[in-house]
CSV table of C-alpha atoms in Angstrom, one decimal:
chain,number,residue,atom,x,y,z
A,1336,UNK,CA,0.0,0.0,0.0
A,1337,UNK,CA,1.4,3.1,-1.2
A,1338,UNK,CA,2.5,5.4,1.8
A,1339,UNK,CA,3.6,9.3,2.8
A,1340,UNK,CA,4.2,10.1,6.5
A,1341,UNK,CA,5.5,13.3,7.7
A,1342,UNK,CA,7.0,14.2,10.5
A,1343,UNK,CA,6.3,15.8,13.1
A,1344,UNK,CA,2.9,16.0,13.1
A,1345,UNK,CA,2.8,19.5,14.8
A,1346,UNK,CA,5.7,22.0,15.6
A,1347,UNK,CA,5.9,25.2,17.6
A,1348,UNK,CA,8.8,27.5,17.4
A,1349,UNK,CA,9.6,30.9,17.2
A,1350,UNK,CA,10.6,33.3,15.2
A,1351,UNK,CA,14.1,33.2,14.0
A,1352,UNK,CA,14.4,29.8,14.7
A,1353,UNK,CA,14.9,27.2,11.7
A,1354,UNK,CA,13.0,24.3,11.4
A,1355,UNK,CA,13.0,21.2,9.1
A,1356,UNK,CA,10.1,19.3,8.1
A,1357,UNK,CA,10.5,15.6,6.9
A,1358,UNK,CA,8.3,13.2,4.7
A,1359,UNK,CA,9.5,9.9,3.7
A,1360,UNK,CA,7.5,7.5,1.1
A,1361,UNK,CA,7.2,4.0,0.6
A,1362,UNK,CA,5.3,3.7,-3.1
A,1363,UNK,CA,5.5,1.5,-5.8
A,1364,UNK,CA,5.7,3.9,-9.1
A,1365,UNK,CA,7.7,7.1,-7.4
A,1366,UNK,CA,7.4,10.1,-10.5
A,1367,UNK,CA,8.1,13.2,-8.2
A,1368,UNK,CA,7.8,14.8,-4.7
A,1369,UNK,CA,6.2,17.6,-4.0
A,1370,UNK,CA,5.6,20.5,-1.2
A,1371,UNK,CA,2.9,22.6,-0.5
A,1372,UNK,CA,1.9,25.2,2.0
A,1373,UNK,CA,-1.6,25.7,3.3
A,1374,UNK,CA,-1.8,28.3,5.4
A,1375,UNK,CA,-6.0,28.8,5.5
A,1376,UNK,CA,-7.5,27.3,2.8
A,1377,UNK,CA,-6.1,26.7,-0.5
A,1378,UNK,CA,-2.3,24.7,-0.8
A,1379,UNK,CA,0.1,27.0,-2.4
A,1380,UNK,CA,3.0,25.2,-4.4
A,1381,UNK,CA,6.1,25.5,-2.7
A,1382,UNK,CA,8.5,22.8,-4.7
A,1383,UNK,CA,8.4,19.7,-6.9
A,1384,UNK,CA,11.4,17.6,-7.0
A,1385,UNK,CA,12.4,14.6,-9.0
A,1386,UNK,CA,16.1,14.2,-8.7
A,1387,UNK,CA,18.1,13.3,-5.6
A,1388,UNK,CA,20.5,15.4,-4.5
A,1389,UNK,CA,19.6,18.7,-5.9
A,1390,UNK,CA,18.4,21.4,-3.5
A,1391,UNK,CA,15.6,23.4,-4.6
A,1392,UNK,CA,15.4,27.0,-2.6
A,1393,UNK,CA,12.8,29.6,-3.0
A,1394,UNK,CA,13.7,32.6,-0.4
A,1395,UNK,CA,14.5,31.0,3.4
A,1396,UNK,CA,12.8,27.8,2.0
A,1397,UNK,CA,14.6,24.9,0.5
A,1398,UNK,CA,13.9,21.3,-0.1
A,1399,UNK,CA,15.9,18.0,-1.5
A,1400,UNK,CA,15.1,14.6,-2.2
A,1401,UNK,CA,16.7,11.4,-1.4
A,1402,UNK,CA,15.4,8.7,-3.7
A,1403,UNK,CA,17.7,6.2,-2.4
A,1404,UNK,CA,16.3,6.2,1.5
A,1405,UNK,CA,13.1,7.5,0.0
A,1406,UNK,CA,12.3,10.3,2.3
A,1407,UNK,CA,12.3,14.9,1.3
A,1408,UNK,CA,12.8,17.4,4.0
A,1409,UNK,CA,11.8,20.9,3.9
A,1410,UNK,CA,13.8,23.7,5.8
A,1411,UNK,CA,13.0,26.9,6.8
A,1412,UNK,CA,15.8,29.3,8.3
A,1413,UNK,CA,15.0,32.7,10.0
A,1414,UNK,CA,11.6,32.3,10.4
A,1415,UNK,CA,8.5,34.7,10.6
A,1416,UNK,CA,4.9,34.0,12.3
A,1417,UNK,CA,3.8,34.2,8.6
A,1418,UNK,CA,5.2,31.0,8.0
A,1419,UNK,CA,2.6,29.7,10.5
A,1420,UNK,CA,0.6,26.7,8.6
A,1421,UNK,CA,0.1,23.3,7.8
A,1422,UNK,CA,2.9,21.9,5.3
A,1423,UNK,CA,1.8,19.4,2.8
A,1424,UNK,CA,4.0,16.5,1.0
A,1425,UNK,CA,2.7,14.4,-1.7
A,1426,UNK,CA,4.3,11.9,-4.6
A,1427,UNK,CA,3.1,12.2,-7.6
A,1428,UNK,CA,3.0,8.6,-8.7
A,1429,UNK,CA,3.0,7.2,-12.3
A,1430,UNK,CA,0.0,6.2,-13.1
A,1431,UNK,CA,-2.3,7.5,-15.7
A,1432,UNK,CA,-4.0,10.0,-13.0
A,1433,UNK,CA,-1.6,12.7,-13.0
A,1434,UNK,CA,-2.5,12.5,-9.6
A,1435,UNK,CA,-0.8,13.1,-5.9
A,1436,UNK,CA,-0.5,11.1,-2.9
A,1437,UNK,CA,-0.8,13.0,0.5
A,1438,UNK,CA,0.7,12.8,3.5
A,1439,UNK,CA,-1.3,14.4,6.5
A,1440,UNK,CA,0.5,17.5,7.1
A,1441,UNK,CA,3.1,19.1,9.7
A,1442,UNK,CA,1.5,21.9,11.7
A,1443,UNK,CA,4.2,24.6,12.1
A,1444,UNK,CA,3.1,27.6,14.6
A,1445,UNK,CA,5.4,30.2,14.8
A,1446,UNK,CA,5.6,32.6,17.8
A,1447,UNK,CA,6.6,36.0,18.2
B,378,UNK,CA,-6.2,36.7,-12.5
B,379,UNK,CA,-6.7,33.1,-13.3
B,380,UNK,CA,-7.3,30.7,-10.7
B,381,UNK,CA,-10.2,28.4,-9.6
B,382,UNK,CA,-13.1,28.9,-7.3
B,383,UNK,CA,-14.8,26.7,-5.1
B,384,UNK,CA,-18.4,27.8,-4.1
B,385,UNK,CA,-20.3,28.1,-1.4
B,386,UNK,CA,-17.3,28.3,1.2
B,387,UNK,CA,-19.6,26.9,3.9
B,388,UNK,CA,-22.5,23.9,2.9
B,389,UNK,CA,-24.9,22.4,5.1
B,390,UNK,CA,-26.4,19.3,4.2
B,391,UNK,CA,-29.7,17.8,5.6
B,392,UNK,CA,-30.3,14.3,6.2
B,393,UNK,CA,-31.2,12.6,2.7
B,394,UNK,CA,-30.3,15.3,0.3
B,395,UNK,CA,-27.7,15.5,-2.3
B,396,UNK,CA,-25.9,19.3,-2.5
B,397,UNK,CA,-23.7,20.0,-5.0
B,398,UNK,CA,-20.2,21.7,-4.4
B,399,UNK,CA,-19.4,24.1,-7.7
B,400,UNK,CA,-15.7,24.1,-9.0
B,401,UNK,CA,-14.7,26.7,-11.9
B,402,UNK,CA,-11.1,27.4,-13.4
B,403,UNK,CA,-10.2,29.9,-16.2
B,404,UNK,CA,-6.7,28.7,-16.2
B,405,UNK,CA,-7.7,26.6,-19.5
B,406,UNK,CA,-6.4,23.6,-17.3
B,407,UNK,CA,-7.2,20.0,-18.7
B,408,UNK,CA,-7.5,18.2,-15.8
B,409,UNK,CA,-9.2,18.8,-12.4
B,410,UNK,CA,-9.7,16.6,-9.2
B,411,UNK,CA,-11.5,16.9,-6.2
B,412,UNK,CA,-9.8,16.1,-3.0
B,413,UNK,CA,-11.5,15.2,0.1
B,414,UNK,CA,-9.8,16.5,3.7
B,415,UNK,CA,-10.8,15.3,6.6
B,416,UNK,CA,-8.2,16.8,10.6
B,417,UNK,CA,-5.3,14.2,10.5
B,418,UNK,CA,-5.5,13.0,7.6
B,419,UNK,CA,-3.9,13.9,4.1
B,420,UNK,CA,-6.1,14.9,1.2
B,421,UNK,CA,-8.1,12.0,-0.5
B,422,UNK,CA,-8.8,11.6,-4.2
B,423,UNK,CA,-12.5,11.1,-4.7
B,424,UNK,CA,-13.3,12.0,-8.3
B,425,UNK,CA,-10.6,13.6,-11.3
B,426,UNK,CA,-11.3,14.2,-14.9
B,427,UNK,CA,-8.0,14.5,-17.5
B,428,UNK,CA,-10.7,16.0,-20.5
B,429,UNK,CA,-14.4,16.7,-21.4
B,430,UNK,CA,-17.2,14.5,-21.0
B,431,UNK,CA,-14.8,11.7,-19.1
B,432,UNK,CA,-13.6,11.1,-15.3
B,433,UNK,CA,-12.5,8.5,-13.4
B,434,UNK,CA,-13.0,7.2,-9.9
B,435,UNK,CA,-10.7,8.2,-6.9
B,436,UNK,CA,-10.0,6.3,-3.9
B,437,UNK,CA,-12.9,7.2,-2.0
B,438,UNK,CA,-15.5,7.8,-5.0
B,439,UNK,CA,-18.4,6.2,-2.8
B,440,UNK,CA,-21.3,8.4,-2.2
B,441,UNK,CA,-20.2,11.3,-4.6
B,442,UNK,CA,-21.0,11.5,-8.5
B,443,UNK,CA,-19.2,14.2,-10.8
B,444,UNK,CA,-19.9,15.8,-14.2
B,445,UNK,CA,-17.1,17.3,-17.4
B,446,UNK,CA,-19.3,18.8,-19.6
B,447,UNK,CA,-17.3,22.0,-19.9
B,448,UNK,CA,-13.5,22.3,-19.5
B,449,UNK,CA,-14.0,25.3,-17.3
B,450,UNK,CA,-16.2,23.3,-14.6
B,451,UNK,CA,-16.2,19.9,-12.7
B,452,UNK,CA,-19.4,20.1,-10.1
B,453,UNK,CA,-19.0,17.6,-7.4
B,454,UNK,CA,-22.6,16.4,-5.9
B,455,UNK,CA,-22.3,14.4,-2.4
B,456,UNK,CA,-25.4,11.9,-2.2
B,457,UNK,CA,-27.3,10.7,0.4
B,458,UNK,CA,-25.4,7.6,0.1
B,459,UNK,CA,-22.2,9.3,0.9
B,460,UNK,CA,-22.9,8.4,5.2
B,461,UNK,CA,-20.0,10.9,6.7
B,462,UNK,CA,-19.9,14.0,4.7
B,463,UNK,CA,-18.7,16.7,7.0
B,464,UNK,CA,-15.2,17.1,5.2
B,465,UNK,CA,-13.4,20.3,4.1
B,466,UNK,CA,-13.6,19.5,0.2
B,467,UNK,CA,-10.8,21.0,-2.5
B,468,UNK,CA,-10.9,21.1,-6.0
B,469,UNK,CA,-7.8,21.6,-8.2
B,470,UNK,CA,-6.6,21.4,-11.7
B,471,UNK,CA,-3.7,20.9,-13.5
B,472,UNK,CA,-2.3,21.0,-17.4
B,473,UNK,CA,0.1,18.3,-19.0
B,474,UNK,CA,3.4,19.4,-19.2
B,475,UNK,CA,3.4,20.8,-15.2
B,476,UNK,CA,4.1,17.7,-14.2
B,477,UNK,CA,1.9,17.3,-11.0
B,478,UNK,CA,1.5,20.4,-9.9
B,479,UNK,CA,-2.0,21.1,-8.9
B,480,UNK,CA,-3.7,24.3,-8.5
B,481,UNK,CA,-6.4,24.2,-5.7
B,482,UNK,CA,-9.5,26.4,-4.9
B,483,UNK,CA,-10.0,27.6,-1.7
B,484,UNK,CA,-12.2,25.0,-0.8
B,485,UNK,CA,-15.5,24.1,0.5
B,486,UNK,CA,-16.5,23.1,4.0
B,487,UNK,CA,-19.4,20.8,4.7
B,488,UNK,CA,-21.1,20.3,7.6
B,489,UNK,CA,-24.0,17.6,8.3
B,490,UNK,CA,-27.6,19.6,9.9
């Protein structure tokens, strides 16, 4: 059964600190990883990664995949209470959906 | 701007009646899914369409019934049949050639009267 668990479920830090978000995957026809930040309603993109080792950065965001142990973490340095919401991995699998895979989210609150 | 909505934001459903949760894109988008989201869990796949006048079934398609007749719209209806529908429901699209990168609505929250 195909799998995404992230971890930890929730975080609370404050501001300035820098945090790092993890999601590993066990699924049988891997295409991509992918992050997303929902902060109220809608997920926002953040990143989409298909190679190992290549850091994707966006601001004080980054991300990178490791294919081999199968898991994606997603850092966050310096940051702000705007930052506060609920972090979304998913694996885009091949299949003939185009379709992602969820994991159930990492909370992050960040305090003043 | 293009981008999808999702309407009503809130939805109360009686017991025994079928509502219907509206989903429109102008990003001239192919496909488009709804996406079921229920607190600790991840986002379920319940119905998603790659063109016109076809869709397929998700992993939780039970209780739910979609329509394609226009590129711009994929309605959702949740049935009577559909037992636990308080959910928080998205709808997003996305366009060969993205990959799978989806574009979600703002989504609709239902609650059971």
């Amino acid at each position: 059964e195909d799998k995404v668990v992230q971890s930890p479920l929730s975080l609370v830090v404050h501001e300035g600190d820098t945090v790092t978000l993890n999601c590993s995957y066990e699924v049988t026809n891997f295409r991509s990883l992918l992050w997303y930040k929902q902060e109220k309603k809608a997920p926002t993109f953040l990143f989409m990664l298909t190679s190992s080792g290549i850091e994707k950065k966006s601001g004080r965001l980054s991300s990178i995949l490791d294919k081999k142990e199968l898991f994606s973490i997603l850092n966050i340095t310096a940051t702000q209470t705007g930052d506060s919401a609920v972090y979304l991995c998913a694996v885009g699998l091949i299949t003939g959906a185009n379709n992602l895979f969820f994991g159930t989210g990492t909370r992050l609150t960040v305090i003043p | 701007d293009g981008g999808i909505t999702q309407s009503p934001k809130y939805l109360f459903r009686k017991e025994g009646q079928n509502v219907t949760l509206s989903c429109e894109q102008n990003l001239n988008h192919d496909a488009m899914y709804w996406y079921r989201q229920d607190p600790g869990q991840g986002l379920r796949l319940i119905y998603y369409s790659q063109i016109v006048n076809d869709f397929q079934k998700g992993d939780i398609a039970e209780g739910y019934s979609v329509s394609r007749e226009k590129k711009e719209s994929f309605p959702l209806t949740v049935t009577s049949a559909q037992k636990n529908p308080t959910a928080f429901y998205l709808c997003a699209s996305s366009q060969p050639g993205l990959g799978e990168k989806l574009f979600f609505g703002s989504g609709t929250q239902l609650s059971v009267l």
